[in-house]
Structures are given as C-alpha cells and as structure tokens.
Coordinates of C-alpha atoms and ligand atoms in Angstrom, one line a residue:
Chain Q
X1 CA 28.2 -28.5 42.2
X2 CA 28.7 -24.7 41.5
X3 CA 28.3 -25.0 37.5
X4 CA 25.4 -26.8 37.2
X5 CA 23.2 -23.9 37.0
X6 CA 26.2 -22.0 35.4
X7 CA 25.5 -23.0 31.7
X8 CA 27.1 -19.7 30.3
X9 CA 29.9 -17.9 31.7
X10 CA 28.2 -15.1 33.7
X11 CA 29.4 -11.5 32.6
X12 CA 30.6 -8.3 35.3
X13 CA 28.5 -5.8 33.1
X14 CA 26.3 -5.8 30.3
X15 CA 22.9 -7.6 28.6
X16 CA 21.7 -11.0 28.5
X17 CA 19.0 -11.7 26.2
X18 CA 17.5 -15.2 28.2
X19 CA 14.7 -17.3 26.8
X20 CA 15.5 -17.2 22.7
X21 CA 14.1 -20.4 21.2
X22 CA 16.7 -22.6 20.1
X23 CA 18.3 -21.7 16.6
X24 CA 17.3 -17.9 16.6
X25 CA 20.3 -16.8 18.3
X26 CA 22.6 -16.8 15.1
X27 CA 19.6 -15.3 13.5
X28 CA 19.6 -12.3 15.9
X29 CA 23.3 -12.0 16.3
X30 CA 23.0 -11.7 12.2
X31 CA 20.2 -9.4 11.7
X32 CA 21.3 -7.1 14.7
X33 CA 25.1 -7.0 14.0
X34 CA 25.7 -7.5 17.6
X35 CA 29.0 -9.0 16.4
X36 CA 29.9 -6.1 14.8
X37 CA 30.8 -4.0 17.5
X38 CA 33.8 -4.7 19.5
X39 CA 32.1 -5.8 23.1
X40 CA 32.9 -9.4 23.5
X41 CA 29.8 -11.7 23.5
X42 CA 29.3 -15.2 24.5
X43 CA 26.3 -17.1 23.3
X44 CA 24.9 -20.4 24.0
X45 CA 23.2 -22.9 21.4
X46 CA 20.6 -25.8 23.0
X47 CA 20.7 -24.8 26.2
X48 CA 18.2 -26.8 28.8
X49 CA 15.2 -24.5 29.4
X50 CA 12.9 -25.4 32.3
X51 CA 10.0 -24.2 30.4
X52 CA 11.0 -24.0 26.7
X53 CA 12.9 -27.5 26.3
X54 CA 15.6 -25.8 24.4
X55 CA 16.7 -22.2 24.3
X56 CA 19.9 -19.7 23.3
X57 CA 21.3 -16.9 24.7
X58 CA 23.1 -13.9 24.2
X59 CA 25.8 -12.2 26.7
X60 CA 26.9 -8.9 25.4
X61 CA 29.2 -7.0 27.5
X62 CA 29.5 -3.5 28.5
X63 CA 26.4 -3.1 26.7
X64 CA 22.6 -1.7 27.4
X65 CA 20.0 -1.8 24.9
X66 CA 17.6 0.9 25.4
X67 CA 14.1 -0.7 25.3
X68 CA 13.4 0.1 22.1
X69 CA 16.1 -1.8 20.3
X70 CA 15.7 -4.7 22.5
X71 CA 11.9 -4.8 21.7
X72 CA 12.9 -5.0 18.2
X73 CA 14.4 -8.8 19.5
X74 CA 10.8 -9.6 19.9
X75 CA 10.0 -10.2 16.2
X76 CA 12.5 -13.4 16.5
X77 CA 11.9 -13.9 20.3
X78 CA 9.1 -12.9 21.4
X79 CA 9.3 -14.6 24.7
X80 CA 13.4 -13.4 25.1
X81 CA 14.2 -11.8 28.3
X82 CA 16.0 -8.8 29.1
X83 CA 18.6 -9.2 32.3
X84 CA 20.7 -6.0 32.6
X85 CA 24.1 -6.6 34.6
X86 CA 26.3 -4.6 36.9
X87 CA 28.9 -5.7 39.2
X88 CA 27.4 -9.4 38.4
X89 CA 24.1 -8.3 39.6
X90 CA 20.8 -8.4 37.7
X91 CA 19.9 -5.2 38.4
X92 CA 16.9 -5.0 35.9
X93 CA 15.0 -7.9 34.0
X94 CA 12.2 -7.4 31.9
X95 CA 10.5 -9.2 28.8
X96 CA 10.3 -7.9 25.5
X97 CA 7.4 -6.8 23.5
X98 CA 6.4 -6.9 20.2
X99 CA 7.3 -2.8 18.5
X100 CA 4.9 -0.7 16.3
X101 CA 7.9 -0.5 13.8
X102 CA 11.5 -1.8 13.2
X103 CA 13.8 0.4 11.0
X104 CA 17.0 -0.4 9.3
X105 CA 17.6 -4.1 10.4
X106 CA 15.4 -6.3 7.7
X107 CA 15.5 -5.9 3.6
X108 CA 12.5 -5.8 2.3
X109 CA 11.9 -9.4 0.2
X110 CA 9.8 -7.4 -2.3
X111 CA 12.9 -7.3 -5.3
X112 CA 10.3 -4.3 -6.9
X113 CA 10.6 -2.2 -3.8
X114 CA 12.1 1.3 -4.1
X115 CA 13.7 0.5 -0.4
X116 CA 16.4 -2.1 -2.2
X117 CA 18.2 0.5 -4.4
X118 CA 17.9 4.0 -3.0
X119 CA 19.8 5.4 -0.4
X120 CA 17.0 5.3 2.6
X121 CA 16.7 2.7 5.5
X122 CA 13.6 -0.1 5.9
X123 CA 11.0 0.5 8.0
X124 CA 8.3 -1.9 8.8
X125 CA 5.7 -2.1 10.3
X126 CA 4.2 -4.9 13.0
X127 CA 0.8 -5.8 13.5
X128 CA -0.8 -9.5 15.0
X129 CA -3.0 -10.9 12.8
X130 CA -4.3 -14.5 13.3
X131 CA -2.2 -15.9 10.7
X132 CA 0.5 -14.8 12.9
X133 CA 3.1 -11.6 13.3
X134 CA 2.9 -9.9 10.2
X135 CA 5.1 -7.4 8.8
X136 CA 4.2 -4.2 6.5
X137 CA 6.7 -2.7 4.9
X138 CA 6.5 1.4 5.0
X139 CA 7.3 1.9 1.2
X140 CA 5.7 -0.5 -1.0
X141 CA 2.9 -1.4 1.3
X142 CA 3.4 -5.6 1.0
X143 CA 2.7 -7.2 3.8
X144 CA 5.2 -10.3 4.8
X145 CA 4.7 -12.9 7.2
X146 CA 6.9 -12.8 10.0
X147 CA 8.5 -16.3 9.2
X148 CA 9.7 -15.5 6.3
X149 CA 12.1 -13.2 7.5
X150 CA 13.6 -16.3 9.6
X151 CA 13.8 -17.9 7.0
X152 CA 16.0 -16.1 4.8
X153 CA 20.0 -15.4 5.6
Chain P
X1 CA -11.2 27.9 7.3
X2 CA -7.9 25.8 6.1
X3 CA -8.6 22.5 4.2
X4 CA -7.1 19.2 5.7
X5 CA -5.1 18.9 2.5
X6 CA -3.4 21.5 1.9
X7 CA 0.5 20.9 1.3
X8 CA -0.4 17.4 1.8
X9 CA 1.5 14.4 0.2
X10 CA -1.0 12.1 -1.5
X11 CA 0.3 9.1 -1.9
X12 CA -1.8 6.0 -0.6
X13 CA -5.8 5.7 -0.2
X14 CA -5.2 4.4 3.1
X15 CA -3.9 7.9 4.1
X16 CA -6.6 9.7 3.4
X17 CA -9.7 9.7 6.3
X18 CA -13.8 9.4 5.3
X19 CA -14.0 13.1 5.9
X20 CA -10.8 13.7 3.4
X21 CA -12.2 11.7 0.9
X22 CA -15.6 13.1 0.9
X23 CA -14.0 16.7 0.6
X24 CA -12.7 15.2 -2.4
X25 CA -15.3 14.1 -4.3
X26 CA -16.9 16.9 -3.8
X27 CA -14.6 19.7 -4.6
X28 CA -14.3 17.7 -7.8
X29 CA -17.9 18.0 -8.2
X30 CA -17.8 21.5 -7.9
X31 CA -15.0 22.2 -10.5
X32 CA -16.8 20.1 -12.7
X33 CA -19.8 22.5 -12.0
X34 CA -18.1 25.8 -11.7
X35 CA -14.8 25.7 -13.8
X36 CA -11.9 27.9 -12.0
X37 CA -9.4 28.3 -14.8
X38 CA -7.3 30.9 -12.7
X39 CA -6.8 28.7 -9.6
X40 CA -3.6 27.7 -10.5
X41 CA -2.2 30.9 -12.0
X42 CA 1.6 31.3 -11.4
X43 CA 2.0 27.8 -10.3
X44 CA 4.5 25.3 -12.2
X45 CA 3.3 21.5 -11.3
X46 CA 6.2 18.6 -12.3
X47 CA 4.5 15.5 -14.8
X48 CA 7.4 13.1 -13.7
X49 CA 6.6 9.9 -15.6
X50 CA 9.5 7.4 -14.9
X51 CA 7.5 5.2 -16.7
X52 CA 5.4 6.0 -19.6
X53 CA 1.6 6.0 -19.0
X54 CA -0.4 7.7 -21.7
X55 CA -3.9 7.8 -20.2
X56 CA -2.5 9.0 -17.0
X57 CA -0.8 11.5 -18.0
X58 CA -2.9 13.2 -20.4
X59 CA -5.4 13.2 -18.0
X60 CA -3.2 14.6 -15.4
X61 CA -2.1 17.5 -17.5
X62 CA -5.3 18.4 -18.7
X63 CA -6.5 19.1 -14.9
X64 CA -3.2 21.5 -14.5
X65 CA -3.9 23.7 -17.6
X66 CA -7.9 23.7 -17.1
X67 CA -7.1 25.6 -13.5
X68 CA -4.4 28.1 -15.6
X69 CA -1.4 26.4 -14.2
X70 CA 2.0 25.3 -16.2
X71 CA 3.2 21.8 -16.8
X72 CA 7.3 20.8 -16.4
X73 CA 8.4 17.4 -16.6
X74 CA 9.2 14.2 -19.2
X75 CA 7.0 11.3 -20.4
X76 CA 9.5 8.6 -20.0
X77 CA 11.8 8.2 -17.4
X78 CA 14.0 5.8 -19.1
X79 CA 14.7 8.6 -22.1
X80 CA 15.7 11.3 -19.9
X81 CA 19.4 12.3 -18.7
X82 CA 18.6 11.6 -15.2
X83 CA 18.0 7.7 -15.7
X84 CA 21.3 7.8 -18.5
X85 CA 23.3 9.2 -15.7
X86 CA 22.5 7.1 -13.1
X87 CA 21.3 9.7 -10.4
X88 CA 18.8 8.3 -7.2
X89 CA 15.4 9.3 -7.3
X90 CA 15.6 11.0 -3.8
X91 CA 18.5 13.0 -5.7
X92 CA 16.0 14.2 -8.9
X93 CA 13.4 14.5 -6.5
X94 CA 15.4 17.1 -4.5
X95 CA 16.4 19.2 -7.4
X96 CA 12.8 18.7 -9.5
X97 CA 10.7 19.7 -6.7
X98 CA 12.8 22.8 -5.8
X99 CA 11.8 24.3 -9.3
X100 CA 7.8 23.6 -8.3
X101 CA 4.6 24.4 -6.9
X102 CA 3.5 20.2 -7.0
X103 CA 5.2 16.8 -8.1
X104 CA 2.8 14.4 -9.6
X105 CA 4.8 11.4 -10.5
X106 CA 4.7 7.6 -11.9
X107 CA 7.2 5.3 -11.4
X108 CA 7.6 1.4 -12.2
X109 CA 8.6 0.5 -8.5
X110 CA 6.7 0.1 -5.6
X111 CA 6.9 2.6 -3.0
X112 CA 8.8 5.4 -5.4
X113 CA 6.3 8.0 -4.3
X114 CA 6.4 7.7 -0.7
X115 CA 10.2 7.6 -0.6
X116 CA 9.6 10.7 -3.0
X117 CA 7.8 12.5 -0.7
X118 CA 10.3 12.2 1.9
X119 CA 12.7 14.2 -0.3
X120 CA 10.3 16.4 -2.2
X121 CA 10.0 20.1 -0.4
X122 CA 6.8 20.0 -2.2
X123 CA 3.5 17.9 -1.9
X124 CA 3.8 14.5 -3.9
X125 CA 0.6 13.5 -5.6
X126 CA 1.3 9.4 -6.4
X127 CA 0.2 8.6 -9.9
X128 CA 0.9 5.1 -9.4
X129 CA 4.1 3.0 -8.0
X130 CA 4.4 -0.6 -9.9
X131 CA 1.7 -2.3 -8.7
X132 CA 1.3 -1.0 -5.3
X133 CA -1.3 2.4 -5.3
X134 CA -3.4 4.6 -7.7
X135 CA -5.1 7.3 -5.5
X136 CA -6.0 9.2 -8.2
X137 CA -7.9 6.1 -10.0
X138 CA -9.3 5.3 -7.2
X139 CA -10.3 8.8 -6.8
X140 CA -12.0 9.4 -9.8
X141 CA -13.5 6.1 -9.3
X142 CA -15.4 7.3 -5.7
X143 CA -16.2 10.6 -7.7
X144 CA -18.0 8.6 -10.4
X145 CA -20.0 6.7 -7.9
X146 CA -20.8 10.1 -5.9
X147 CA -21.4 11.7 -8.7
X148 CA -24.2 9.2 -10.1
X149 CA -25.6 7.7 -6.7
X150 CA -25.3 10.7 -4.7
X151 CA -23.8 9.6 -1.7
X152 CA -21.0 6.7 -1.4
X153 CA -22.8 5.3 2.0
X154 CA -24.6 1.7 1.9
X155 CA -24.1 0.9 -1.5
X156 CA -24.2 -2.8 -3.4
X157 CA -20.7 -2.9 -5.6
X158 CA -19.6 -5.6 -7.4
X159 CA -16.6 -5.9 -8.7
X160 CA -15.6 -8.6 -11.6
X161 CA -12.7 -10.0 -13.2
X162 CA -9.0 -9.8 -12.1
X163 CA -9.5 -9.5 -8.1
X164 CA -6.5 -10.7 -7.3
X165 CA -3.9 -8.1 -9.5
X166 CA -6.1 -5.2 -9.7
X167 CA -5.0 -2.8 -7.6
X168 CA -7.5 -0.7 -8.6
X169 CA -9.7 -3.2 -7.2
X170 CA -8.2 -3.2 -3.7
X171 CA -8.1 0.6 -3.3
X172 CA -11.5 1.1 -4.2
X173 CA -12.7 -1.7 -1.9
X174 CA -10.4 -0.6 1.1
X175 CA -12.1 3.4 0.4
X176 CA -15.5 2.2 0.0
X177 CA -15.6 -0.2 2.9
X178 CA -15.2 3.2 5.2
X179 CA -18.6 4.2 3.7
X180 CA -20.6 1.0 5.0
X181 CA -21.1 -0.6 1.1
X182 CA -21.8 -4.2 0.5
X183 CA -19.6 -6.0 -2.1
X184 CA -19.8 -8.8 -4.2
X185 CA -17.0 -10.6 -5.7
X186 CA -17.3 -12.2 -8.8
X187 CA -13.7 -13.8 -10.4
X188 CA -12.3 -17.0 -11.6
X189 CA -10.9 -18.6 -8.7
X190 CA -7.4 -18.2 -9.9
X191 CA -8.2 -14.5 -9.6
X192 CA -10.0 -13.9 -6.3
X193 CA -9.5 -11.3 -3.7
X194 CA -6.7 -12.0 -2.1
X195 CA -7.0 -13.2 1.4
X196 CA -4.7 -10.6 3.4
X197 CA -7.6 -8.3 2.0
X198 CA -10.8 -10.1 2.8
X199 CA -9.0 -10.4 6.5
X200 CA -8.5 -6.7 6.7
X201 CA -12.1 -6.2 5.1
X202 CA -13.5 -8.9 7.5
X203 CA -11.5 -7.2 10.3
X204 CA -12.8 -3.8 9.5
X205 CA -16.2 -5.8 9.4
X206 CA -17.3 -5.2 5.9
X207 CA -20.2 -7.3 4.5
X208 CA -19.0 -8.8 1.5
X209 CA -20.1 -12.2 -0.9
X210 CA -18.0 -14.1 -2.9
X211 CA -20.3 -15.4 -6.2
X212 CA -20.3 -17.3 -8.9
X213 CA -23.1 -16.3 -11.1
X214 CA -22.8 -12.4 -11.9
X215 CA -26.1 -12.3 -13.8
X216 CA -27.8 -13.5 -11.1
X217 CA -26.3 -10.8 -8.9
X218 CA -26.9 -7.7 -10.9
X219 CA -30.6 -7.2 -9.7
X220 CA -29.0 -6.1 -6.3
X221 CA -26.3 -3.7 -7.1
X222 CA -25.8 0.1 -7.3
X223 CA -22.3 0.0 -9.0
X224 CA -21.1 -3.1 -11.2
X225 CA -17.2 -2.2 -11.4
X226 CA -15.6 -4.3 -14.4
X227 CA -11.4 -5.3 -14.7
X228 CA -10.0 -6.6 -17.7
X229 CA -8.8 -10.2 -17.0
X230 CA -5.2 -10.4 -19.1
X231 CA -4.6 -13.0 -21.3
X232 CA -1.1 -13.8 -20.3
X233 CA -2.3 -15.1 -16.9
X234 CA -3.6 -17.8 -18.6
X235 CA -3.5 -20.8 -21.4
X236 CA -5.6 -20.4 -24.5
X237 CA -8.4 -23.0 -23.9
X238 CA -8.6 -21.9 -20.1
X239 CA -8.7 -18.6 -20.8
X240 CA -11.4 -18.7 -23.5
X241 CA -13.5 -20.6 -21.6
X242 CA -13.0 -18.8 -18.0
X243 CA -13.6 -15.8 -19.8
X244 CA -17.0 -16.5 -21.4
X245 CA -18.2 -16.3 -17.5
X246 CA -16.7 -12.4 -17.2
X247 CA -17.8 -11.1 -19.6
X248 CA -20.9 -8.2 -19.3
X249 CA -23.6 -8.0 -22.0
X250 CA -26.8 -5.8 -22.2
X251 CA -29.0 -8.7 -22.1
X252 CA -27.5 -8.8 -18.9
X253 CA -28.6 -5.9 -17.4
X254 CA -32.6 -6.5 -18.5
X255 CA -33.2 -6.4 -14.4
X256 CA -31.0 -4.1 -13.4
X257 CA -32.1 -1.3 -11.1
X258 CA -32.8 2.2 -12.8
X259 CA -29.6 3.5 -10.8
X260 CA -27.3 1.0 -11.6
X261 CA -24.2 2.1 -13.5
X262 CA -21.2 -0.2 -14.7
X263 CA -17.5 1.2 -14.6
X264 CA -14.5 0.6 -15.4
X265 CA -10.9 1.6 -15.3
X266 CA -10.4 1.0 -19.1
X267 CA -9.0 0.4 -21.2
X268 CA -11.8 -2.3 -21.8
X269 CA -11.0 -5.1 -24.2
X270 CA -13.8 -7.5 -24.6
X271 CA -15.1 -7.8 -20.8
X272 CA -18.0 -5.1 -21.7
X273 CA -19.6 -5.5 -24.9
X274 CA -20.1 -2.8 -26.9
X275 CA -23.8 -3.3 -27.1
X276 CA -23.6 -2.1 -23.4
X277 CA -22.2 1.4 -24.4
X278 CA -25.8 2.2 -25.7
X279 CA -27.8 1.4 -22.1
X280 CA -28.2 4.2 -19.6
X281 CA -26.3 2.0 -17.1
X282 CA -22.8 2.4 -19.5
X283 CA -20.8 5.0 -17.4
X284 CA -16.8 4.1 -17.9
X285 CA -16.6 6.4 -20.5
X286 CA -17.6 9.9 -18.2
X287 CA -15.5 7.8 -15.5
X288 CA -12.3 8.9 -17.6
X289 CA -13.5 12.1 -17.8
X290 CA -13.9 12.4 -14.3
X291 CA -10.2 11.7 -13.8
X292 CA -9.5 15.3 -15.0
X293 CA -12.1 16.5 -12.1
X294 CA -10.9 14.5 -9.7
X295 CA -7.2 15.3 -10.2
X296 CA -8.4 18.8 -10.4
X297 CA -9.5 18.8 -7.1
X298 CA -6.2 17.2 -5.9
X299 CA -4.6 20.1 -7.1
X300 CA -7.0 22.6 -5.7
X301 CA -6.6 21.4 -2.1
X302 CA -3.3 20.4 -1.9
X303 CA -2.0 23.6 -3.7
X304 CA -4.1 26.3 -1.7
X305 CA -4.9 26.5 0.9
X306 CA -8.4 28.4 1.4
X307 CA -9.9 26.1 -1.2
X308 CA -13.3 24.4 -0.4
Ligands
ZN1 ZN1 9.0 -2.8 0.5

C-alpha cells in the first residue's frame, strides 16, 4: 500500500509547512497571500497526525521561504515544520520559531490607530507572556492577544 | 561631551532610559534656575495641533519663546487646509518639518507621532497621540516629584481615581517603577489598573498595593497623585456615591508626612477640594508650571547638542 503514508501529493521542488493544527491552514494561506502568487499549492485539511490528532499542510512549489518569513508562520503554528524540497528530496527540515517582529501581514484591530489610514506598513511586535503570545503593535503601543488575530477574517 | 538626546525623537516614556530621564529632570531644573533666553535663537520649532489642546499648547509655546526661539504651526488641525484637502500626515509631516528646527505635535490618533517621526527630517517631540502617550506630562510630572523630594528613587506614590483610562497614570508608573518607588492604587473597581500593566509592573518586579481606604494610606506616602474620574463613565447614583470615596480633603491630610505633596494633571474638578489648595502639601498648581521647564528642557537637549 504505497499511498497510505502518501496523504498529500508529494511536490519535485519547493516548501512544505508540516505540523499546522487543524483549521489554521486557510488562516495562513489568507494572512500570507501564499495564493497570490502564481506557484501552485496543494494543502490538506484534517489530516491524521501521529502526535497532534489532527493537522493541515501546505505544499508550495518552486518556492523557499527564507527563515524569517517562515518564522513569521509561527504566530499561527507554532509547532509547523519547515521541509525544503529538491528533486523530491527533503533536503532541509527545520521548526519554526516564534519572531521579535512581523511586518506588513496583520492590521492592527485598534480602529484609532494611525497604521489603518496612512500609507505605512504594520509592524508588531511579539513577546510570551503567561497569558499567552501577545502581540504589540509598533505605532499605537496596544497590546493584542495573539488569538485574536485568529479570530478575525 | 554630547547629550544622549540630541536630535532625538521623543515620542514614548518607554524610549527614554533611567539615565535619559534623570538628565531630564534636571536640565529642567536648571533652566528653571538659570533662565537661557538665547538658547534657541535662530531656531523655528512647528506647534502642530491636529487636535486642539489649550493647556498643552500654551504651555508648549511658552517654553520655545522663554529660550528666544520662534513658533510656526496651527491650533486645530481640523481648520487648516491640510485636513480640507485631504493630504496624509506623513505627507504634511515631510513638507512641515523641512521648514524647522523641531516638530512638537498633537494628534487625535494613536501612534500619529511615531509614524511622524519616521517621515519628519527633524526630531518629533509627541505631545500626545489619542489616548496612547504624553511624555511631556509625564515629564513634568517626574520633574515635580524631583523637584520637591529631591531624588525620584524609593518613593511611596499613590495614585487615585481613573486607573484604568489615565494614561497619565500608566506613564508615570511605567517611569517611576525604573526608580525602585512603591505604589499604591486606590480606584473604584471599575477603574483599576489594568492588568497587562500590573503584569508588566509585576514582571519588572515593582512593589505595588491595591487599597481601598486612601485615608488610611496617606500616612505612608511621599507623592499622592490625583486623576479626575469622568462622569460619563458612569450613571448618576453610581457615580455620586463611588465618588464620595475619591475625593481628597485637608482633613485628610491631618497625618501626612511633612514632605508629602499631592499632584495632579488638572484640570481638577471636584476630586481635590479647594480647602486643600491652602496646605503646604497642595503642589498641582507649580506642577503646571513646571510643564514649561520640563518642555524647556526637551527643547534644550534635543535641539543642541552641547547642552547639559
Ligand atoms: Zn496599532
């Protein structure tokens, strides 16, 4: 039974982000405009994780995040994993972590923040706190959970 | 010997380090001291008020003329051609700061000044972005408490009222929990501290009490700093009776130590009583004054450079 590790078609070269918890990986394909480019991209929704019951992930072709972007996945996977592909091969797998900052992806939820009307991009940025991953944004100084940014579309 | 400030944007009290603060206070100590009418001469500062702020801005003004410099700019953003014609503020910041030595500036959103400062090709000085920061309150606020305790290290400060909208609260307590005070808070609980800050106070391990009774309190304290708690946050019959609690009279301050001296940002509505004005402890009044000092001293670092 060849396909029954085979849950994804595998790609010839490219990134697959492993490990996102299930339901996050329309979320990221959102937030990150993966789907905006024109590299084709598979994902799979409720796959069977050994270790995280459910998971998705994300095949991008021809594609290699540098780390830096693919750290920014962290903030809505913080467990995803990193497998760069050539020639079908994994040539390089790492985990992300968590960034200082992210810039340009998330709005800021504050509606009084000068970020939402002038012609600059977001920046945030991440600390741990024990209430969680929390957020601060770089130009009206609120500071947002984490979860809220999953939560809104 | 070059001061740390110098051509630096000022924007948000957590920018600014112990030894920057301290520098502060006591350069505006010395102008206070040792007037320099001439410091600014041949410099043009920009009084950019996107939204109107009286107190602030006369204030503000004052300290440019009393060190010989000249005053550009508009009281109210919202009458000017620039807001009429729809231009960005990074675009008015560009061409403003061009004409300038400084851009002092107000504006009703948060985080105007520090987008500001990335387009002004002069130092920014915030005078308050909607209700995120107030350096310069905060500011004059360490200089009063220099000025009358002598130092800013170890203190007892309470602080009373609104804790939970006061931003003038916040920045004082983020500034003065670098200098190893104790703080009480004393506020309704539908105004207390809000918990992000007593995490980042607990995490920078600041000793601080939540109380109830603020008489019983005052025997301790060095500073007692007073916020007006605003009607509108509340009904009538809750308000008149949460107030009642807030609310600081000179009887009150029968056991208060000799040093102890009561500010706030004003303007004051009924929170002090006026009978308090009269006591040696009443300092809110010199505590405006000292926002002309204070914002002096901005100037005086920011703008040049061998200053202090
Ligand atoms: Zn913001």
């Amino acid at each position: 039974m060849p396909q029954h590790k085979l849950q994804v078609e595998a790609i010839a070269h490219g990134t697959v982000i492993d490990h996102i918890p299930a339901g996050m990986g329309i979320r990221i394909l959102k937030f990150f405009q993966l789907s905006d480019q024109d590299h084709p991209i598979t994902v799979g929704l409720n796959l069977r994780s050994k270790h995280q019951g459910k998971k998705d992930i994300i095949k991008v072709e021809d594609t290699v995040f540098d780390v830096t972007q693919a750290n920014q996945l962290a903030l809505f996977a913080k467990d995803a994993t990193i497998n760069v592909i050539d020639n079908y091969e994994v040539v390089e797998k790492y985990r992300v972590t968590l960034p200082d900052a992210i810039d340009s992806v998330l709005a800021c939820p504050n509606s009084n923040c000068i970020s939402n009307e002038e012609p600059v991009n977001t920046k945030f940025h991440i600390s741990e706190s024990a209430s969680g991953v929390v957020l601060k944004c770089h130009y009206c100084e609120k500071s947002f959970n984490q979860r809220l940014f999953n939560e809104l579309n | 010997m070059t001061n740390p400030l110098h051509n630096k944007h000022i924007i948000s009290i957590a920018d600014l380090s112990r030894d920057e603060l301290e520098l502060i206070v006591a350069t505006a100590k010395q102008l206070k001291q040792s007037p320099r009418p001439d410091l600014l001469t041949n410099k043009v500062v920009a009084s950019c008020f996107f939204e109107a702020s009286t107190r602030t801005r006369l204030s503000f003004e004052t300290a440019v003329q009393r060190l010989g410099g000249t005053v550009i700019g508009f009281d109210s953003g919202g009458n000017t051609s620039l807001a009429q014609k729809g231009e960005t503020l990074a675009d008015s910041v560009k061409v403003i700061s061009s004409y300038t030595d400084a851009f002092f500036m107000r504006h009703p959103k948060e985080g105007a000044a520090r987008l500001a400062s990335e387009f002004s090709s002069v130092p920014v000085i915030n005078g308050g972005d909607g209700a995120n920061q107030h350096p310069t309150q905060t500011l004059l606020d360490l200089f009063s408490i220099y000025e009358t305790q002598g130092t800013l290290e170890g203190l007892n400060v309470a602080f009373v009222g609104d804790l939970k909208y006061g931003r003038t609260v916040h920045s004082l307590a983020q500034a003065l929990s670098l200098f190893g005070c104790k703080f009480y808070f004393v506020s309704p609980a539908a105004l207390a501290m809000p918990d992000y800050l007593c995490e980042e106070l607990n995490q920078a391990g600041v000793n601080f009490e939540v109380v109830d009774d603020l008489e019983a309190v005052i025997p301790k304290l060095d500073v007692l700093y007073m916020t007006r708690v605003q009607k509108e946050r509340f009904d009538p019959t809750e308000y008149q009776h949460m107030k009642a609690n807030y609310i600081l009279t000179a009887k009150m301050l029968a056991n208060a130590k000799q040093n102890l001296k009561v500010l706030h940002p004003l303007p004051r509505v009924d929170e002090i009583t006026t009978d308090v004005d009269a006591t040696p402890h009443a300092y809110y009044f010199e505590q405006a004054e000292n926002g002309v000092y204070a914002r002096q001293a901005l100037l005086a670092l920011v703008l040049s450079e061998e200053f202090a």
